[in-house]
PDB file of C-alpha atoms in Angstrom:
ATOM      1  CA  UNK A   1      88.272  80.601  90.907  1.00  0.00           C
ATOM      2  CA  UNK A   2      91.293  78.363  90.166  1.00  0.00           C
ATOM      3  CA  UNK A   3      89.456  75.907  88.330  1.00  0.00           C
ATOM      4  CA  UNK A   4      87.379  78.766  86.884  1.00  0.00           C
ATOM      5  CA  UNK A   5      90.906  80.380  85.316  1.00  0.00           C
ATOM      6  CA  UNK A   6      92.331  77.058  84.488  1.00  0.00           C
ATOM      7  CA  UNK A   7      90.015  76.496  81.306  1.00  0.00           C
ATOM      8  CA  UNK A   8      91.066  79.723  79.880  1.00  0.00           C
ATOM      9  CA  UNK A   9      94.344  78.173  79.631  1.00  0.00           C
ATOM     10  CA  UNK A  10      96.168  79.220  83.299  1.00  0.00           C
ATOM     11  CA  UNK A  11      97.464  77.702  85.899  1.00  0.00           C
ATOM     12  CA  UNK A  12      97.573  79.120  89.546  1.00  0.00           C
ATOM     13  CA  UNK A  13     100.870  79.143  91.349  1.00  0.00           C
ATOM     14  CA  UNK A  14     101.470  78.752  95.571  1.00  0.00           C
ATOM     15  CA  UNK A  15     100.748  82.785  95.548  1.00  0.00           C
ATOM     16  CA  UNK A  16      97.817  82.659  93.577  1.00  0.00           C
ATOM     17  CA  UNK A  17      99.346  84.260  90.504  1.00  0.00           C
ATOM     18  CA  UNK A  18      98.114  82.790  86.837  1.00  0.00           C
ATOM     19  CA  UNK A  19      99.873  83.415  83.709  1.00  0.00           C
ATOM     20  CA  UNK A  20      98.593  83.107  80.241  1.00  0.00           C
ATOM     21  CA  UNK A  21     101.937  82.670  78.016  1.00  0.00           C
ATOM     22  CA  UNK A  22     101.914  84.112  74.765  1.00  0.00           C
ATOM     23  CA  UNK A  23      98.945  82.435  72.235  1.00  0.00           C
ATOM     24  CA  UNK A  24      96.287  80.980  75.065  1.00  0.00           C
ATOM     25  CA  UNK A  25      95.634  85.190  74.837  1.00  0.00           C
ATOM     26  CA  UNK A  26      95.654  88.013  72.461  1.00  0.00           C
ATOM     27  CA  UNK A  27      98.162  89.979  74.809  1.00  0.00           C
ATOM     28  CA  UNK A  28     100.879  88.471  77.419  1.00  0.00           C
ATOM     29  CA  UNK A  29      99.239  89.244  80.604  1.00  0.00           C
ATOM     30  CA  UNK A  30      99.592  88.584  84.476  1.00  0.00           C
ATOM     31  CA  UNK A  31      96.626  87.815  86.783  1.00  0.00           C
ATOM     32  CA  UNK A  32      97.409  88.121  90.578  1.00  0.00           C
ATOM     33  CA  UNK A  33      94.155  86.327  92.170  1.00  0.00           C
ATOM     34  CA  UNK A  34      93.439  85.015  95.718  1.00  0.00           C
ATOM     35  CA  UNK A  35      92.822  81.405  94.792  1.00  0.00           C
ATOM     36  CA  UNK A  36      91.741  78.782  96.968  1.00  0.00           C
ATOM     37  CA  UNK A  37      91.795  74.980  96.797  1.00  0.00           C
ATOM     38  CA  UNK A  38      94.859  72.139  95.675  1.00  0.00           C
ATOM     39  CA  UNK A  39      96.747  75.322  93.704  1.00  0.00           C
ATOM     40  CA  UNK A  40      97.737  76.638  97.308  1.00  0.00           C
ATOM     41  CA  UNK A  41      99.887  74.962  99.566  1.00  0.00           C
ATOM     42  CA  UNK A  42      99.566  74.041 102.749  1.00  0.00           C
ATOM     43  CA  UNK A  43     102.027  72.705 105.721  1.00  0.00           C
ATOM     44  CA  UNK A  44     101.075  69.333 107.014  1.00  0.00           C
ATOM     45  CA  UNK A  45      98.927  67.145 106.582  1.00  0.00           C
ATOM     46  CA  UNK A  46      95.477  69.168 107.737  1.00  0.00           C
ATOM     47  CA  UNK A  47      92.579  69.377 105.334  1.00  0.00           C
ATOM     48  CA  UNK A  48      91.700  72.668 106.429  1.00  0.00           C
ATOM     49  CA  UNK A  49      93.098  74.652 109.152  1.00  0.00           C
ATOM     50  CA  UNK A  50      92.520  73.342 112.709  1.00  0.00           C
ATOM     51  CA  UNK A  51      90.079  76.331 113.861  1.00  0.00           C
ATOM     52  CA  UNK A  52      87.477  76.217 110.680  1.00  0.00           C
ATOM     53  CA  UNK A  53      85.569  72.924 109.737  1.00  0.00           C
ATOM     54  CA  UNK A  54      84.020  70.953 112.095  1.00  0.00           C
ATOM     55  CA  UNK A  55      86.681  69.828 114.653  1.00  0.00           C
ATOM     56  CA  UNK A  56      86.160  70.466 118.203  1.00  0.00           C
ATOM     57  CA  UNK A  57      88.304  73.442 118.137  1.00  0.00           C
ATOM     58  CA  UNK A  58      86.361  75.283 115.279  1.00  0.00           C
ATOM     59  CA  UNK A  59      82.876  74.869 116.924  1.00  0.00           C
ATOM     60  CA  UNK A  60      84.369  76.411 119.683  1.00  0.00           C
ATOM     61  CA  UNK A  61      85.858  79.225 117.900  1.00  0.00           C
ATOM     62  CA  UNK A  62      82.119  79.584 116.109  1.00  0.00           C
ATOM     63  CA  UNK A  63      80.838  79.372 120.034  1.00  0.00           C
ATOM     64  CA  UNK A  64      82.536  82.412 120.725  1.00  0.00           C
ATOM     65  CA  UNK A  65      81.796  84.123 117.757  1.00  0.00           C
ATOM     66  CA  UNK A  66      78.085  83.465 117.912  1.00  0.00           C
ATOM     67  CA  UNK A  67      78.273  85.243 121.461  1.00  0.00           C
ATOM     68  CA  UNK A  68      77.448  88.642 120.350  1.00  0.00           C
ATOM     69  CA  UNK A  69      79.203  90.601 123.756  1.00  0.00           C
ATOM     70  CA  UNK A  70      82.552  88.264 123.216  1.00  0.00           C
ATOM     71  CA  UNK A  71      82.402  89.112 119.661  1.00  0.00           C
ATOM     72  CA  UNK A  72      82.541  92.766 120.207  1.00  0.00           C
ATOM     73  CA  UNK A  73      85.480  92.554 123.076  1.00  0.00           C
ATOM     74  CA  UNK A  74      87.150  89.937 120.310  1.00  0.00           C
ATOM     75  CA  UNK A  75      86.813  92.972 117.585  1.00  0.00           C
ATOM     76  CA  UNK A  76      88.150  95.772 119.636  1.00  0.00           C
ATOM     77  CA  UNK A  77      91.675  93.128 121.133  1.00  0.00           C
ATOM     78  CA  UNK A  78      92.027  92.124 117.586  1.00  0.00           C
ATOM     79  CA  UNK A  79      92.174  95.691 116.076  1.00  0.00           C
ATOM     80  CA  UNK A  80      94.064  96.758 118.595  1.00  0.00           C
ATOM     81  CA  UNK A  81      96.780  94.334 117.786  1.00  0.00           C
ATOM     82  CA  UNK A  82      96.667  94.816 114.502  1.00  0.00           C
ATOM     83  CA  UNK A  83      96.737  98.527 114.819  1.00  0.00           C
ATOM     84  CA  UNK A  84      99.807  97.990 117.307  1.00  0.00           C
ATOM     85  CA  UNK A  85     102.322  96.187 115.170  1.00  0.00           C
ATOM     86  CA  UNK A  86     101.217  99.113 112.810  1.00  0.00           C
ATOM     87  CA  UNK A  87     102.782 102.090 115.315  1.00  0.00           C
ATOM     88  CA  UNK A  88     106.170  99.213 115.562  1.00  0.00           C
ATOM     89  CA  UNK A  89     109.062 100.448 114.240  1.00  0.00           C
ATOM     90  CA  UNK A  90     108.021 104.391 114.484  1.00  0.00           C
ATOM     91  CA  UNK A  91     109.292 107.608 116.588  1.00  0.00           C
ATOM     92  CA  UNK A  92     106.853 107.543 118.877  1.00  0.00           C
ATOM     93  CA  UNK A  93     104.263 110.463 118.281  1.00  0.00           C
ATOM     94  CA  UNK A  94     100.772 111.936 120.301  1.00  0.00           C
ATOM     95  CA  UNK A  95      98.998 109.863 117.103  1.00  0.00           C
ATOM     96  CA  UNK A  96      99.920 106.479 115.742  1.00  0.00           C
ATOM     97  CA  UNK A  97     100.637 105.968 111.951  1.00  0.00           C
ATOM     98  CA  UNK A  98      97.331 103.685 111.381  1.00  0.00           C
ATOM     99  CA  UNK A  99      95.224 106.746 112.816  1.00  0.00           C
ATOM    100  CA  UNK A 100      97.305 109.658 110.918  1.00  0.00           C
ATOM    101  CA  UNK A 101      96.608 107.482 107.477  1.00  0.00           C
ATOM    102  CA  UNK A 102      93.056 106.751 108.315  1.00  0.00           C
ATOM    103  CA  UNK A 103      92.793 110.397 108.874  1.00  0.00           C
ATOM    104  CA  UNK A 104      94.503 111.720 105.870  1.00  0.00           C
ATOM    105  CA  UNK A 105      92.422 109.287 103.225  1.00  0.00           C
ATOM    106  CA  UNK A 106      88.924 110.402 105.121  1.00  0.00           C
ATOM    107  CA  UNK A 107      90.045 114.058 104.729  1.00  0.00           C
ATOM    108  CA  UNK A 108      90.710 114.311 101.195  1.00  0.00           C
ATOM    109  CA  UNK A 109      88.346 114.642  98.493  1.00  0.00           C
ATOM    110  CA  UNK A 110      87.473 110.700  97.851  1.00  0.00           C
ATOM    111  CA  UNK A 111      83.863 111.476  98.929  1.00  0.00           C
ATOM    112  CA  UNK A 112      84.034 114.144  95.686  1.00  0.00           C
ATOM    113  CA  UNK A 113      85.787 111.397  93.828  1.00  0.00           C
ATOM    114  CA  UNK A 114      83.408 108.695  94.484  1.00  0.00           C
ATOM    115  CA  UNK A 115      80.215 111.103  93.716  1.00  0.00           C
ATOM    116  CA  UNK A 116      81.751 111.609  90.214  1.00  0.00           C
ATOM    117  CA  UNK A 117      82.572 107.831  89.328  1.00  0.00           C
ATOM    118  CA  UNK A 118      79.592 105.729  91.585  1.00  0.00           C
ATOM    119  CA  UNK A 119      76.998 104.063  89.350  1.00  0.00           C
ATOM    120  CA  UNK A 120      73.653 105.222  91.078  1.00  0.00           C
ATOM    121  CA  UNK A 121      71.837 102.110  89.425  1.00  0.00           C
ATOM    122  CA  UNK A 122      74.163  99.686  90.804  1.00  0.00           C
ATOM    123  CA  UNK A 123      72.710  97.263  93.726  1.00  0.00           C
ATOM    124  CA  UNK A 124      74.796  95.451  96.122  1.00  0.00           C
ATOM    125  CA  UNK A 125      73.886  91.965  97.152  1.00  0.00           C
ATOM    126  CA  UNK A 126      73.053  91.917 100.930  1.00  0.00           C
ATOM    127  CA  UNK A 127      76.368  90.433 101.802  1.00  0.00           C
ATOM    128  CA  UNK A 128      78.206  93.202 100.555  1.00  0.00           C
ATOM    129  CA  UNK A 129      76.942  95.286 104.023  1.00  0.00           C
ATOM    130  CA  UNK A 130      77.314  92.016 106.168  1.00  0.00           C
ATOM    131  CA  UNK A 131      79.407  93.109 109.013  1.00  0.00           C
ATOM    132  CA  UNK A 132      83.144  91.998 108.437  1.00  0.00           C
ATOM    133  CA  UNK A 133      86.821  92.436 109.057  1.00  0.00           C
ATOM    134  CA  UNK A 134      85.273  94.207 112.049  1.00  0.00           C
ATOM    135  CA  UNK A 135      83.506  96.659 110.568  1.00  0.00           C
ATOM    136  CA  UNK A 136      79.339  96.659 111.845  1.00  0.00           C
ATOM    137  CA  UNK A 137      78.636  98.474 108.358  1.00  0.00           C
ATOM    138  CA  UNK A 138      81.122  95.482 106.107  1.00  0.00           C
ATOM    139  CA  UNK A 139      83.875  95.474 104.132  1.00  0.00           C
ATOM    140  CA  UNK A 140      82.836  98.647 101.927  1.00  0.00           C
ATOM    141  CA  UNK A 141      82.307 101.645 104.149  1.00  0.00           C
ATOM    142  CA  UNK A 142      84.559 104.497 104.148  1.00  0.00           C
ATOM    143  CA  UNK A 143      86.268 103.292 107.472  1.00  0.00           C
ATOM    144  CA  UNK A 144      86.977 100.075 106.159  1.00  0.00           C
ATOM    145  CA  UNK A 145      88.481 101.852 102.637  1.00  0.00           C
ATOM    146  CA  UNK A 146      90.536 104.109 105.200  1.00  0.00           C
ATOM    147  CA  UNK A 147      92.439 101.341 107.049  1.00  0.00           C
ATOM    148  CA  UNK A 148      92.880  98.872 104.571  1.00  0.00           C
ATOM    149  CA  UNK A 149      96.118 100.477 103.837  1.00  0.00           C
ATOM    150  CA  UNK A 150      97.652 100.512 107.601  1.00  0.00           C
ATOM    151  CA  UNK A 151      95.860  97.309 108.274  1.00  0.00           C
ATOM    152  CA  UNK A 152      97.959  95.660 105.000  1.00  0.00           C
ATOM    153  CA  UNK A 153     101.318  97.697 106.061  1.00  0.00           C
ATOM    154  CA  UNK A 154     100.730  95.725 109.731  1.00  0.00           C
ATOM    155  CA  UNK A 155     100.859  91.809 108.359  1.00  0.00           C
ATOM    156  CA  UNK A 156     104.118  91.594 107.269  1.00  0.00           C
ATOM    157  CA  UNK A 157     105.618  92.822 110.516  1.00  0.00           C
ATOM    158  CA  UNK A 158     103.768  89.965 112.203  1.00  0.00           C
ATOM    159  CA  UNK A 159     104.792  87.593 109.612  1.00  0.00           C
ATOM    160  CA  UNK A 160     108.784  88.689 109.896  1.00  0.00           C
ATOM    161  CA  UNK A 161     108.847  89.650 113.772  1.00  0.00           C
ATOM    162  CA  UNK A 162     112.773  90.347 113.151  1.00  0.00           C
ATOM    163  CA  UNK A 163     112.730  93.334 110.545  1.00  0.00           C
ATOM    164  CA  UNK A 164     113.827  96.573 112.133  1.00  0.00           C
ATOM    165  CA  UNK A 165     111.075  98.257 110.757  1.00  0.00           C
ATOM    166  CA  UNK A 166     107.536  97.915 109.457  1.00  0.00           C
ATOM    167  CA  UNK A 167     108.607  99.879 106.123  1.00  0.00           C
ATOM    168  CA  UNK A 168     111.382  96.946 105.589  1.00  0.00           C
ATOM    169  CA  UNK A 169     109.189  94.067 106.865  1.00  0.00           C
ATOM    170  CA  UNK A 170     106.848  95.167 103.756  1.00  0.00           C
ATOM    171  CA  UNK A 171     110.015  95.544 101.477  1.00  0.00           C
ATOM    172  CA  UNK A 172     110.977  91.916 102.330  1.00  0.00           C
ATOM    173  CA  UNK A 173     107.689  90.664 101.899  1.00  0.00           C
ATOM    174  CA  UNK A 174     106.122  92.792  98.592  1.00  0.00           C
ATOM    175  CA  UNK A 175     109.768  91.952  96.988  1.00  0.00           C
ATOM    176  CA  UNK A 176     109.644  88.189  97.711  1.00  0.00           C
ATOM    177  CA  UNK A 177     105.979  88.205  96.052  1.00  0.00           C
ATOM    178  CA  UNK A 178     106.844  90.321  93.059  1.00  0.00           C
ATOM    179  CA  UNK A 179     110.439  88.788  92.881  1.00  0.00           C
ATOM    180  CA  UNK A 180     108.231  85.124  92.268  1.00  0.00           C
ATOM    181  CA  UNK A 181     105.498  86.401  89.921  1.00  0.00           C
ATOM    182  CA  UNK A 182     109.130  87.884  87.831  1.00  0.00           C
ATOM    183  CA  UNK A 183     110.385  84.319  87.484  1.00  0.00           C
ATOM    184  CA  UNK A 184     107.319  82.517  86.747  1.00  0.00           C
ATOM    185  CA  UNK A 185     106.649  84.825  83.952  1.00  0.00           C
ATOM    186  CA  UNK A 186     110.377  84.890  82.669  1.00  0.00           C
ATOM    187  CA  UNK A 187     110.598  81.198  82.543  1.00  0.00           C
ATOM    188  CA  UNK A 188     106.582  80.584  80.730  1.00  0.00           C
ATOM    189  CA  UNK A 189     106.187  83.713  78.816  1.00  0.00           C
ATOM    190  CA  UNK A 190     109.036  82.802  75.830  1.00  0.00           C
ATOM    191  CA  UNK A 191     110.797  86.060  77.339  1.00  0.00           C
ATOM    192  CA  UNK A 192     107.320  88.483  76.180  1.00  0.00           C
ATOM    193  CA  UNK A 193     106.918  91.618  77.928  1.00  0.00           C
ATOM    194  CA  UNK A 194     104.060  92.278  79.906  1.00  0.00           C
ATOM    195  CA  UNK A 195     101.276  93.920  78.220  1.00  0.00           C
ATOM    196  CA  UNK A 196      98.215  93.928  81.001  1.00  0.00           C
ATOM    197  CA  UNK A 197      97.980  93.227  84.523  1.00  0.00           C
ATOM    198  CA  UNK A 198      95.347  92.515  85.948  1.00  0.00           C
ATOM    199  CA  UNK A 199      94.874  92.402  90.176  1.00  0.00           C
ATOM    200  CA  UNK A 200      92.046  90.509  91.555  1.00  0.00           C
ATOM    201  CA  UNK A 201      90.731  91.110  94.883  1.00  0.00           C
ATOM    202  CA  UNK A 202      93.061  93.319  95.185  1.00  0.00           C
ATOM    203  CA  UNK A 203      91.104  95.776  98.013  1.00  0.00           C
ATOM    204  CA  UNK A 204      91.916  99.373  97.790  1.00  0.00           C
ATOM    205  CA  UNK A 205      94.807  98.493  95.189  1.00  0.00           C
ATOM    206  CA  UNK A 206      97.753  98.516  97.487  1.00  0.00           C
ATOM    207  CA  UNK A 207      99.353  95.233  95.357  1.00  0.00           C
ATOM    208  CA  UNK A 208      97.856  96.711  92.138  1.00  0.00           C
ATOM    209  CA  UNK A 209     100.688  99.639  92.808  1.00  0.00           C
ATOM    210  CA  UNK A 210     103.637  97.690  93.632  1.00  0.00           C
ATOM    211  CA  UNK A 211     102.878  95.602  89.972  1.00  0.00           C
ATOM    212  CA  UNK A 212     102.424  98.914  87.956  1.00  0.00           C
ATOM    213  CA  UNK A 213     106.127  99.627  89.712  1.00  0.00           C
ATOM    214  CA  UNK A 214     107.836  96.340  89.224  1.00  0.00           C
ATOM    215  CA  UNK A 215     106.488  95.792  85.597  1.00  0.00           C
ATOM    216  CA  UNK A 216     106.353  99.345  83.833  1.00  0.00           C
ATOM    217  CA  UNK A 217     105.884  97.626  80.464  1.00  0.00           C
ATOM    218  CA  UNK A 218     102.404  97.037  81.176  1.00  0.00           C
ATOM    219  CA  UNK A 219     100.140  99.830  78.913  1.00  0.00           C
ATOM    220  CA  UNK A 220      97.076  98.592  81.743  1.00  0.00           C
ATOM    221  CA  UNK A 221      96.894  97.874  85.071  1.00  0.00           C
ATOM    222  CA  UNK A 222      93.448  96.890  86.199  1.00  0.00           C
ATOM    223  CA  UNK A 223      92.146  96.044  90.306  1.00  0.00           C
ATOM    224  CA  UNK A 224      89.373  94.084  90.259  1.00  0.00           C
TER     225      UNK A 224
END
């Protein structure tokens, strides 16, 4: 992706955000990507991190994994922490906040939203509906869609274990991030408004809101 980008005239920055200045495109425009490789920094001196790759500690890892009855008790103790930090910081109630989101999105009309929009002709490669994040059906069934929300609310709470609450944990983090796309643009842009924005892998658009917030100029804001 990064090198991809890069000969269309961007360069990716340590949060994966590429800028074209004015002239490399027709219209000023921001481009939040996940990018991988020497654009993204890393702490020491580790090629990879210690649990993926071939080290002793990452076939182990894969040992477990490949263990289908592990795998399922790892799935259900890793949800449950993630849906955990998620309930941190809230009055304490018969339903956590994770489940009373996940509830809300499945009981609103997005089934009668996606019937009007889906593209009947359109095929998804088989590892699309590979099971992932947890999920036996992958990444794109409704469940998944449902919690992506809550599961993204729970990370920075993790990351910043001393925020009084998960609603500032997310303030801290989603201002640093915005706060550092901001400068990079105001010191490469030649002080140019932005125009477009457009989010890549970007999931159910959580970051693609927080953009369309922070940089109102933009006439488009596009997930990908």
């Amino acid at each position: 992706m990064a090198a991809i980008l890069a000969r269309a005239g961007a360069t990716a920055t340590a949060g994966g955000v590429l800028l074209w200045p004015t002239g490399r495109r027709p219209r000023n425009s921001v481009v939040v990507a996940a990018v991988t490789g020497p654009a993204v920094p890393q702490e020491g001196e580790l090629e990879r991190p210690a649990w993926s790759g071939e080290t002793p500690l990452s076939r182990l890892v894969g040992a477990l994994i490949a263990f289908k009855p592990l795998y399922s008790l790892m799935k259900l103790a890793s949800r449950e922490v993630i849906i955990r930090y998620r309930h941190i910081g809230r009055r304490r109630s018969p339903t956590s906040p994770w489940r009373e989101m996940t509830k809300k999105v499945l009981e609103s009309d997005v089934y009668e939203v996606f019937e009007r929009i889906r593209d009947p002709s359109l095929v998804y490669p088989d590892y699309y509906l590979n099971p992932f994040h947890a999920y036996d059906e992958g990444n794109l069934s409704w469940l998944a869609a449902a919690e992506a929300e809550p599961a993204t609310m729970s990370i920075p709470k993790r990351a910043i274990p001393g925020a009084p609450s998960i609603e500032e944990a997310n303030r801290i983090v989603r201002g640093s991030w915005l706060n550092a796309i901001e400068e990079r643009h105001l010191k490469y842009s030649r002080n140019c408004q932005i125009n477009d924005i457009l989010d890549i892998g970007c999931s159910v658009g959580v970051s693609t809101r927080y953009l369309a917030e922070k940089f109102p100029s933009a006439k488009a804001v596009v997930s990908a």
